mmCIF file of C-alpha atoms and ligand atoms in Angstrom:
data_model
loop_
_atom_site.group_PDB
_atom_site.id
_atom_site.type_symbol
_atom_site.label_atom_id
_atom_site.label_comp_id
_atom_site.label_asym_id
_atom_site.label_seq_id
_atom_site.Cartn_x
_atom_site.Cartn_y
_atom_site.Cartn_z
ATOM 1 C CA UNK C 1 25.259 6.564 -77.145
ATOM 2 C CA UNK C 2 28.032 9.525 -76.294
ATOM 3 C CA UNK C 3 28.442 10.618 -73.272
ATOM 4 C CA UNK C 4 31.888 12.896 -72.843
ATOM 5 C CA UNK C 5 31.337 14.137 -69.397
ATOM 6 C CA UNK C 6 31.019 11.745 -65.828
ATOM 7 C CA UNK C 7 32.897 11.911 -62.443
ATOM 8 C CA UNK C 8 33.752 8.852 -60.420
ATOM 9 C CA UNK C 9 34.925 9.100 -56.870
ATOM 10 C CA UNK C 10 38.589 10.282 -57.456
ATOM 11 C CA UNK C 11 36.984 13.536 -57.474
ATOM 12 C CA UNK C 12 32.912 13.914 -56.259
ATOM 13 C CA UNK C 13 31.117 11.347 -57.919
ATOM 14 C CA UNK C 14 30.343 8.207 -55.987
ATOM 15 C CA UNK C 15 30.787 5.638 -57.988
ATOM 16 C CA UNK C 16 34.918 3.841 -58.085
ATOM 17 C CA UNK C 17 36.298 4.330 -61.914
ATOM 18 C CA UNK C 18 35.587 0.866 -62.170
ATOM 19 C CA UNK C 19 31.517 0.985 -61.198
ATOM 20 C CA UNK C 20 31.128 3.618 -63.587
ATOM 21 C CA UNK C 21 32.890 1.531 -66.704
ATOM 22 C CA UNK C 22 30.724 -0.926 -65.692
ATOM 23 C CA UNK C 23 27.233 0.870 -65.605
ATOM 24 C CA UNK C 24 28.765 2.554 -68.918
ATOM 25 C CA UNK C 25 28.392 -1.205 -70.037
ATOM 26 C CA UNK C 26 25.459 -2.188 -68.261
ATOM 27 C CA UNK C 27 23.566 1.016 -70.208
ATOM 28 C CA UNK C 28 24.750 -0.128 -73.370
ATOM 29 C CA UNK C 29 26.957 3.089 -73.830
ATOM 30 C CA UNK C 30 29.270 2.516 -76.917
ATOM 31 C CA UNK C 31 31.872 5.793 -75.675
ATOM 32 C CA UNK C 32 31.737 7.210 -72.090
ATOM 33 C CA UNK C 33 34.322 10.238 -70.753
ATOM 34 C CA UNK C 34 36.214 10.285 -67.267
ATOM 35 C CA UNK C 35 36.299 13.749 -66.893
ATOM 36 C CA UNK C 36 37.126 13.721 -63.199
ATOM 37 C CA UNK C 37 37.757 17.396 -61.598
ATOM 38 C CA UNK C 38 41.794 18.703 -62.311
ATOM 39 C CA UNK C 39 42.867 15.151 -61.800
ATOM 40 C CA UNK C 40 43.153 11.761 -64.186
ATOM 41 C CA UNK C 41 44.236 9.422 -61.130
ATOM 42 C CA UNK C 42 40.979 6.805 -61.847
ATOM 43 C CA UNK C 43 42.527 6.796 -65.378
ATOM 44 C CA UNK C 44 44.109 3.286 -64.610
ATOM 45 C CA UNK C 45 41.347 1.629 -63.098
ATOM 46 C CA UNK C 46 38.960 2.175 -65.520
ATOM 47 C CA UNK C 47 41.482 0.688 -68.442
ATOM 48 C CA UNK C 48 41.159 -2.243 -66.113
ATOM 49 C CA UNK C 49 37.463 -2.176 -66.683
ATOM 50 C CA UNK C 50 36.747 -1.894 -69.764
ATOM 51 C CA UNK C 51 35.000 -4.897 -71.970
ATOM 52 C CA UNK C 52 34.455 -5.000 -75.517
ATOM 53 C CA UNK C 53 31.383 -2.553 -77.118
ATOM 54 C CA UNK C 54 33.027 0.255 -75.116
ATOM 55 C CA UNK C 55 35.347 2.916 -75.959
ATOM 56 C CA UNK C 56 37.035 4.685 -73.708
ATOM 57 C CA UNK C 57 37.977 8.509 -73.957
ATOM 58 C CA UNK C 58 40.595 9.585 -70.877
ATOM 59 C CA UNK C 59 40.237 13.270 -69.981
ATOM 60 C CA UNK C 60 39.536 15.477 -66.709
ATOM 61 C CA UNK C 61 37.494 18.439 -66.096
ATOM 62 C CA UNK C 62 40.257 21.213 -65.748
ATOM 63 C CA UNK C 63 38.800 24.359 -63.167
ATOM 64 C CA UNK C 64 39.828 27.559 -64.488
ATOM 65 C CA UNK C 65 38.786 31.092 -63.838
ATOM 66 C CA UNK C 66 38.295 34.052 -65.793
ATOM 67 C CA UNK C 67 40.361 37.551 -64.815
ATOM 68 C CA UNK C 68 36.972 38.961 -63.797
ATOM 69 C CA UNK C 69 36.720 35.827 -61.161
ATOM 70 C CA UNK C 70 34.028 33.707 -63.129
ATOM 71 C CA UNK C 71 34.562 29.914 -63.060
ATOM 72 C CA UNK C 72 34.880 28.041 -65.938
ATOM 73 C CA UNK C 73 35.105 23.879 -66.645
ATOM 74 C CA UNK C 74 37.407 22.668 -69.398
ATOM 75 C CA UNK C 75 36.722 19.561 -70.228
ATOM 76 C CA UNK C 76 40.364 17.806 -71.802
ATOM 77 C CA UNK C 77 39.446 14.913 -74.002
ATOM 78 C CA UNK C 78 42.797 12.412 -74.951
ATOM 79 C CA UNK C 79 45.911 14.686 -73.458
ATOM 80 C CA UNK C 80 49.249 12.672 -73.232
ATOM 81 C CA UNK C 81 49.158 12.336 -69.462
ATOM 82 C CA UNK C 82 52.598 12.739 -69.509
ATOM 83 C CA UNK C 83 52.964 16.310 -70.276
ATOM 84 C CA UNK C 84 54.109 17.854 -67.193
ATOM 85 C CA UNK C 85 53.192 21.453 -67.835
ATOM 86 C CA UNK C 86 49.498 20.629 -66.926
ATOM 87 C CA UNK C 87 49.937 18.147 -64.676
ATOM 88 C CA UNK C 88 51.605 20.247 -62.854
ATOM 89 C CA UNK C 89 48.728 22.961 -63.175
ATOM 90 C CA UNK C 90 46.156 20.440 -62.044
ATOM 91 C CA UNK C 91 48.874 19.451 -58.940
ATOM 92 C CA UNK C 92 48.210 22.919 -58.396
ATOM 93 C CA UNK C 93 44.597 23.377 -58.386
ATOM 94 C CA UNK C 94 44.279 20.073 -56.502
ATOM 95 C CA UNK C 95 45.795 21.430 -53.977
ATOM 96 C CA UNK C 96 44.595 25.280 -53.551
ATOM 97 C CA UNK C 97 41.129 23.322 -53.286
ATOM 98 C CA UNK C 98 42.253 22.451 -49.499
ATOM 99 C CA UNK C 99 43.046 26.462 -48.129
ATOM 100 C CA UNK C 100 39.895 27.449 -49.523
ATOM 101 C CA UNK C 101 37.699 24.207 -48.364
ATOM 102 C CA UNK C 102 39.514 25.586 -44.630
ATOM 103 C CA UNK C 103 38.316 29.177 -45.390
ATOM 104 C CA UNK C 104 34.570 27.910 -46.085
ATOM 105 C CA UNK C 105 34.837 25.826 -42.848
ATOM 106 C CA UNK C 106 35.892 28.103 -40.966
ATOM 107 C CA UNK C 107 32.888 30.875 -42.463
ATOM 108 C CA UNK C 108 30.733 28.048 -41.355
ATOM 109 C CA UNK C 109 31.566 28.078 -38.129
ATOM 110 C CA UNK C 110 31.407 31.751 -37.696
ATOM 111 C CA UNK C 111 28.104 31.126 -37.834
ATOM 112 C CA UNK C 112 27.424 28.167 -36.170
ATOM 113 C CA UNK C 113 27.960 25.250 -37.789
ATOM 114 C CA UNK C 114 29.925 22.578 -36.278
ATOM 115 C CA UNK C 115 32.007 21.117 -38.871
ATOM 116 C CA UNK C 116 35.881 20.641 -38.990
ATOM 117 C CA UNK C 117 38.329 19.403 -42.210
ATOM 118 C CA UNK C 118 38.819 15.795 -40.922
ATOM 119 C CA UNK C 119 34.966 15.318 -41.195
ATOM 120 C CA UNK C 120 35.178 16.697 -45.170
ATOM 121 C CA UNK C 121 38.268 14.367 -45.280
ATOM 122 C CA UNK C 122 36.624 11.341 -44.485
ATOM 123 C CA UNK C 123 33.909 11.505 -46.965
ATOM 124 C CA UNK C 124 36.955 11.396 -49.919
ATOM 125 C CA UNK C 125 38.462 8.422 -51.137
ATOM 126 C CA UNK C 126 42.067 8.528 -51.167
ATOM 127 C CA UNK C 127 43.738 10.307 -53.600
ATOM 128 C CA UNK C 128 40.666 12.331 -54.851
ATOM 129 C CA UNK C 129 40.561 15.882 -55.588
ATOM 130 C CA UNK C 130 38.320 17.532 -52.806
ATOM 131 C CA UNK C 131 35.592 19.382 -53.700
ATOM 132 C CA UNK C 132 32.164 21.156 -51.996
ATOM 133 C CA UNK C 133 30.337 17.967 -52.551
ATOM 134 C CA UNK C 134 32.701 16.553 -50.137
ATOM 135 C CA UNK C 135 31.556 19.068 -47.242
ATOM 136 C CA UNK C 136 27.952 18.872 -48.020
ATOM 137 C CA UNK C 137 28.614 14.676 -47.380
ATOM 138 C CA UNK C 138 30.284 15.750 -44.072
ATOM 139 C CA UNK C 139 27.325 17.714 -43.601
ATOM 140 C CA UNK C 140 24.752 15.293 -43.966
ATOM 141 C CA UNK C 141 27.134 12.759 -41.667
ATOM 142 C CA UNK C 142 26.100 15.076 -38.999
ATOM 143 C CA UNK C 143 22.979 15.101 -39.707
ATOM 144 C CA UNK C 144 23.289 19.067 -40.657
ATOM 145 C CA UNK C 145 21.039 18.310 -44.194
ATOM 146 C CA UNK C 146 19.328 15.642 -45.436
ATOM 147 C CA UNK C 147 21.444 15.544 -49.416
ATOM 148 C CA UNK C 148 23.568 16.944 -51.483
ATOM 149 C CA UNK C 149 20.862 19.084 -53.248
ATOM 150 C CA UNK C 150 19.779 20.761 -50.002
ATOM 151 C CA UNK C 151 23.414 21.305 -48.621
ATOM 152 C CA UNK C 152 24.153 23.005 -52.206
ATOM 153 C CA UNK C 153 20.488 24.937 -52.011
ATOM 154 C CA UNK C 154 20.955 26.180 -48.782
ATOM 155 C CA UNK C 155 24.719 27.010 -47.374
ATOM 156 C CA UNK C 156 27.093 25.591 -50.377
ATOM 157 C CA UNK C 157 26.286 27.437 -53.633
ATOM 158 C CA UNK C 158 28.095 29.517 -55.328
ATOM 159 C CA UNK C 159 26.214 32.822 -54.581
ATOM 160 C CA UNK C 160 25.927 31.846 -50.969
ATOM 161 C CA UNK C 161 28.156 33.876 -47.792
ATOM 162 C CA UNK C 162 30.121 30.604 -47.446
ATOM 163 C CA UNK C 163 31.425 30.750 -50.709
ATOM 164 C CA UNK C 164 35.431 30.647 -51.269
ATOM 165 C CA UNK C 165 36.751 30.137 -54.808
ATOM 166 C CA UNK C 166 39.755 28.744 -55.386
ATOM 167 C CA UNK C 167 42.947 30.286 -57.527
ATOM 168 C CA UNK C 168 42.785 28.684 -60.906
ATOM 169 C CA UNK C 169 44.609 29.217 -63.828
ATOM 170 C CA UNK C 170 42.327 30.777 -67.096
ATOM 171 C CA UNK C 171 40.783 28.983 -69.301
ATOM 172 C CA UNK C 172 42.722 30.464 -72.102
ATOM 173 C CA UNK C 173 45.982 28.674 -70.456
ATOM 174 C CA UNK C 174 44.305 25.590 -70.086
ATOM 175 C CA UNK C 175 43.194 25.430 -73.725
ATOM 176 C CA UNK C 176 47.415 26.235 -74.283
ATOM 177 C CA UNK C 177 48.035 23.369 -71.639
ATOM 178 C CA UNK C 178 45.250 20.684 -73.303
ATOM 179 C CA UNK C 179 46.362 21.979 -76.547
ATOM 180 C CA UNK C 180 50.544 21.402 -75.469
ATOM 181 C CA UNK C 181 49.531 17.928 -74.454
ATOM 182 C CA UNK C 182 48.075 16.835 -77.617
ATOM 183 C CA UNK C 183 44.063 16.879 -76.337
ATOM 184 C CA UNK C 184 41.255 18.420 -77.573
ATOM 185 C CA UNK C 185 39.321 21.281 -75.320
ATOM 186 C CA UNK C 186 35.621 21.187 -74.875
ATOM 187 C CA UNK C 187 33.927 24.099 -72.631
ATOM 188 C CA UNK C 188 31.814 22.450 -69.697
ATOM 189 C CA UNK C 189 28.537 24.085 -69.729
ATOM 190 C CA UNK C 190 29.493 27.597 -70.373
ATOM 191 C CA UNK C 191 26.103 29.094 -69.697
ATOM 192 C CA UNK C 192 24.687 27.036 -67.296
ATOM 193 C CA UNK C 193 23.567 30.414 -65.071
ATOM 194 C CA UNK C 194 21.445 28.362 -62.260
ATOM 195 C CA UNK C 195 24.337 27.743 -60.554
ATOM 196 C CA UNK C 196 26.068 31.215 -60.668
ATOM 197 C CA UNK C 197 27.542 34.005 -63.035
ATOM 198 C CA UNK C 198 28.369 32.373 -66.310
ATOM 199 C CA UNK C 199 30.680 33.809 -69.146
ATOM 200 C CA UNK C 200 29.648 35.973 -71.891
ATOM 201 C CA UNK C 201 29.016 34.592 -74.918
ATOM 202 C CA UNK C 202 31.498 36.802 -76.806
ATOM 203 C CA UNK C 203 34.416 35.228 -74.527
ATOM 204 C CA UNK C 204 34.181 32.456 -76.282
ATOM 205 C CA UNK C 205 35.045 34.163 -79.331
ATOM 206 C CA UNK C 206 38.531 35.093 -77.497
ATOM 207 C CA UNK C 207 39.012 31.100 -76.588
ATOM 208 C CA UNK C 208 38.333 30.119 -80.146
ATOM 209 C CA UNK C 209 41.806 31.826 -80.749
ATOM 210 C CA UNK C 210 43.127 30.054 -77.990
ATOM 211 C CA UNK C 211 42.520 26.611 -79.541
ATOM 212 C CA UNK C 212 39.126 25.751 -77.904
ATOM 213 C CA UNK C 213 37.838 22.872 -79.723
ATOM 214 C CA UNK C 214 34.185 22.307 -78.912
ATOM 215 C CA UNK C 215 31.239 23.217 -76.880
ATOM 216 C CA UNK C 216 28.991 21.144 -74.707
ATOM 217 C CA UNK C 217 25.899 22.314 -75.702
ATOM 218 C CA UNK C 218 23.481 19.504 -74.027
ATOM 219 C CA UNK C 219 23.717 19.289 -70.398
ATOM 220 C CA UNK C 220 20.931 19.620 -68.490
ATOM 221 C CA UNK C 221 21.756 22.838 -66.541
ATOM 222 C CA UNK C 222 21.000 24.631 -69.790
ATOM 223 C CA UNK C 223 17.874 26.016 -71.262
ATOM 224 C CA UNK C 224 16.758 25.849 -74.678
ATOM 225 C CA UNK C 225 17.930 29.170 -75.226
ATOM 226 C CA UNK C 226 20.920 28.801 -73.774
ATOM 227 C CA UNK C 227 21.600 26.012 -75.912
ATOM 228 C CA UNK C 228 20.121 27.349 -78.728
ATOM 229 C CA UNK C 229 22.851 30.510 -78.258
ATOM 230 C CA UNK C 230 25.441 28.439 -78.101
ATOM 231 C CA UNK C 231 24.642 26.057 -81.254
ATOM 232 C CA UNK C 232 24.818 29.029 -83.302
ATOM 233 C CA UNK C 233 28.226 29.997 -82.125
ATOM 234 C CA UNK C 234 29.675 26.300 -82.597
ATOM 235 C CA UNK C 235 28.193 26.627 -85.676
ATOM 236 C CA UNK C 236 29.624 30.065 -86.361
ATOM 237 C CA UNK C 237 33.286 29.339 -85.193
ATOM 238 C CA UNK C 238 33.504 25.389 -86.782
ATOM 239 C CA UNK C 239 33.317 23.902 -83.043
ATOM 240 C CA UNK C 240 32.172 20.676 -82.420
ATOM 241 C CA UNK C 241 28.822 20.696 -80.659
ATOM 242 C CA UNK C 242 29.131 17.628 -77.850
ATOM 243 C CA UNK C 243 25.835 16.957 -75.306
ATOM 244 C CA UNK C 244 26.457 14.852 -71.799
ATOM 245 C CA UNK C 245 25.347 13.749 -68.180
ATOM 246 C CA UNK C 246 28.102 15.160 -65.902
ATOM 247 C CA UNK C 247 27.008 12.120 -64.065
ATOM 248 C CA UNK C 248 28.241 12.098 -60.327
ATOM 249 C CA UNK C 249 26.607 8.578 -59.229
ATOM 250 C CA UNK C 250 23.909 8.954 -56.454
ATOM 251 C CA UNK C 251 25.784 12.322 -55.751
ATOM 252 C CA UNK C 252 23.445 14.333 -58.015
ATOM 253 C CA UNK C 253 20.232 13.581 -60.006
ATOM 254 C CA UNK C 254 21.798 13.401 -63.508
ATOM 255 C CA UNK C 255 22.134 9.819 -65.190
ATOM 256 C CA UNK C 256 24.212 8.577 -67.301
ATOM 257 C CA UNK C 257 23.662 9.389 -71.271
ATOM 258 C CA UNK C 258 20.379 11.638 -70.481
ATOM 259 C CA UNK C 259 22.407 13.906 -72.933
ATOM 260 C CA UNK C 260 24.718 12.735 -75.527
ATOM 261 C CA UNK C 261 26.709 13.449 -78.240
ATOM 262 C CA UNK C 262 25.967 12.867 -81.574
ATOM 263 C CA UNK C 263 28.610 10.752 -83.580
ATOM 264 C CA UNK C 264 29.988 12.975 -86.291
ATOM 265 C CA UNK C 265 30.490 15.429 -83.679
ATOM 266 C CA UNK C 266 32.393 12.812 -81.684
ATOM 267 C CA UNK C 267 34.360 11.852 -84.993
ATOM 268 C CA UNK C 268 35.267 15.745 -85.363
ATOM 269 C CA UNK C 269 36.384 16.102 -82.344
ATOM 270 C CA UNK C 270 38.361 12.938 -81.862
ATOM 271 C CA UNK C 271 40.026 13.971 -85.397
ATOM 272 C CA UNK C 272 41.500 16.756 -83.525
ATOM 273 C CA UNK C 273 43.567 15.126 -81.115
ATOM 274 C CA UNK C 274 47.355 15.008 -82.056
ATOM 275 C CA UNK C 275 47.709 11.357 -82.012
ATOM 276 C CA UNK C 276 46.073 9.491 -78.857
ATOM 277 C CA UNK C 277 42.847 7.791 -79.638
ATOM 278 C CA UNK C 278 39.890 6.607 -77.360
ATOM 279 C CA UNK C 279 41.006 3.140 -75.815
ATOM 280 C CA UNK C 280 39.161 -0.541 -77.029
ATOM 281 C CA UNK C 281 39.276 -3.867 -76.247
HETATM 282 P P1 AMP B 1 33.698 22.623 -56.331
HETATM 283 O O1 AMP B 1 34.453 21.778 -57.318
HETATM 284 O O2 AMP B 1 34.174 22.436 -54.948
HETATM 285 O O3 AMP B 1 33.579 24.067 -56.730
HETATM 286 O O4 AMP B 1 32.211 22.054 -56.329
HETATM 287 C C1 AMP B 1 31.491 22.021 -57.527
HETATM 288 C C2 AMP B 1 30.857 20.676 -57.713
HETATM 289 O O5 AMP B 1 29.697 20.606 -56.924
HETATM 290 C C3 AMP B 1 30.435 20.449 -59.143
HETATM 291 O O6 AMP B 1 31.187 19.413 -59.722
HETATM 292 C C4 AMP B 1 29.022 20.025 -59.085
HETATM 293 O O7 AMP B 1 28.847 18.782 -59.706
HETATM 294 C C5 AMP B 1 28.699 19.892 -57.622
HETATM 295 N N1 AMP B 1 27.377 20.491 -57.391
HETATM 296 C C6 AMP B 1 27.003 21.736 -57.703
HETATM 297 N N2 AMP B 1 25.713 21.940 -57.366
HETATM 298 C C7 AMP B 1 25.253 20.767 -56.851
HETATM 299 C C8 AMP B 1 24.012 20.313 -56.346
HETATM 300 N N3 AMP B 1 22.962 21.116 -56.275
HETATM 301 N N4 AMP B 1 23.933 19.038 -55.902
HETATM 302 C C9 AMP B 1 24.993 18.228 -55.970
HETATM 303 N N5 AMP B 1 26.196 18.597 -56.428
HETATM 304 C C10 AMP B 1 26.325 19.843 -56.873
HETATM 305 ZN ZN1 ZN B 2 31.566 17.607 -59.759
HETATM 306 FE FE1 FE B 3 31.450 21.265 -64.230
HETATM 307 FE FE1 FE B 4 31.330 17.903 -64.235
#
């Protein structure tokens, strides 16, 4: 079993880099992804994880966001972590993410709702890239909802009056930056529309000439259709078609490996990278 796609708690997942290598191991997964959000700080830990029978691919889940304001994940699979140019662009991002958590505070206490940054700060672990999951934590501390899925239902998604995005570069520079750094690029569930306006499929016509390398077809914000629509166009621009759980721990529903990827797509896309490979002991 594949899975390309999980968050540990240097970003909104709630499991350390090191619980998720193990349940990766404990599941009998033979590749798992960190893809935490615009940072690779639980990189290191989970080296110090791993075990034989798993291999591990290093990445992050890069925000971007189209001219026309639409968010977009890139997922980077085995960038040289060294290559300044996007770590400095994730730096970047990292950081915008605090002004525009204060702006969505302070919208929710416009309207009543008690809530200040040092209670969203004390549901992150150190060093982790802050995110809306993080408020919706702060808001069930004080008892404001009951989970993640209702704070996200009711005040935090992204069609909701709350809602702040936050400046990130376009996902045709990240592609460039992934690219520049030796990685492969894999779009994050492009059409996944529950959760907000999606791209057009003909943008991702304007990526593939960008360098994007693959497509995450299988997640389980998409339909059939929607994955059915997007199958065709991996199929019609040579991408590599990948599937996976964008597991967050007990932070959302989705478990580990409920969609994978299939392993010539895996070996297509890991031929791709410039040189690094997936890590095994
Ligand atoms: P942000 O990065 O601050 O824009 O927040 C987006 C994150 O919130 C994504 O990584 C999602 O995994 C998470 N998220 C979105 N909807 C939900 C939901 N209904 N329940 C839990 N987490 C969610
Ligand atoms: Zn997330
Ligand atoms: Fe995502
Ligand atoms: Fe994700």
């Amino acid at each position: 079993m594949i899975d390309l796609h999980t968050h540990s708690a240097t970003s909104d997942g709630t499991d350390t880099p090191g619980e998720l290598i193990n349940k990766a191991l404990a599941n009998g997964l033979d590749v798992v992804a960190l893809t935490d959000h615009d940072t690779i700080a639980g990189w290191d830990e989970a080296v110090r994880y791993l075990r034989p029978n798993l291999d591990l691919v290093l990445g992050s889940e890069i925000s971007c966001q189209t001219e026309d304001g639409i968010s977009v994940h890139m997922l980077g699979l085995l960038f040289d972590p060294d290559y300044a140019p996007l770590q400095e662009v994730m730096a970047q991002t990292r950081n915008n993410r605090h002004g525009r958590m204060a702006k969505i505070i302070r919208r929710l206490n416009d309207n009543g709702y008690q809530i200040e940054m040092a209670d969203v700060l004390a549901q992150l672990s150190e060093g982790a890239t802050l995110g809306r999951p993080h408020l919706a934590d702060a808001l069930i501390a004080k008892g404001l909802v009951k989970n993640r899925e209702e704070a996200f239902a009711e005040l935090l998604h992204n069609n909701s009056k709350f809602y702040v995005s936050h400046y990130s570069p376009t996902p045709e520079e990240v592609i460039r930056l992934i690219k520049g750094a030796g990685g492969v690029a894999v779009i994050a569930h492009p059409l996944a529309s529950l959760r907000g306006r999606t791209i057009e499929p003909a943008v991702i016509a304007s990526l593939v000439g960008a360098g994007l390398d693959g497509i995450e077809v299988h997640h389980r914000d998409q339909n059939l259709e929607e994955r059915e629509l997007l199958s065709n166009l991996a199929q019609d621009f040579d991408l590599v078609v990948t599937g996976s759980s964008d597991y967050h721990g007990t932070g959302k529903l989705n478990v580990l490996a409920e969609s994978t990827t299939a392993p010539h797509q895996w070996e297509a896309l890991e031929s791709r990278a410039r040189e690094r490979r997936v890590i095994s002991l």
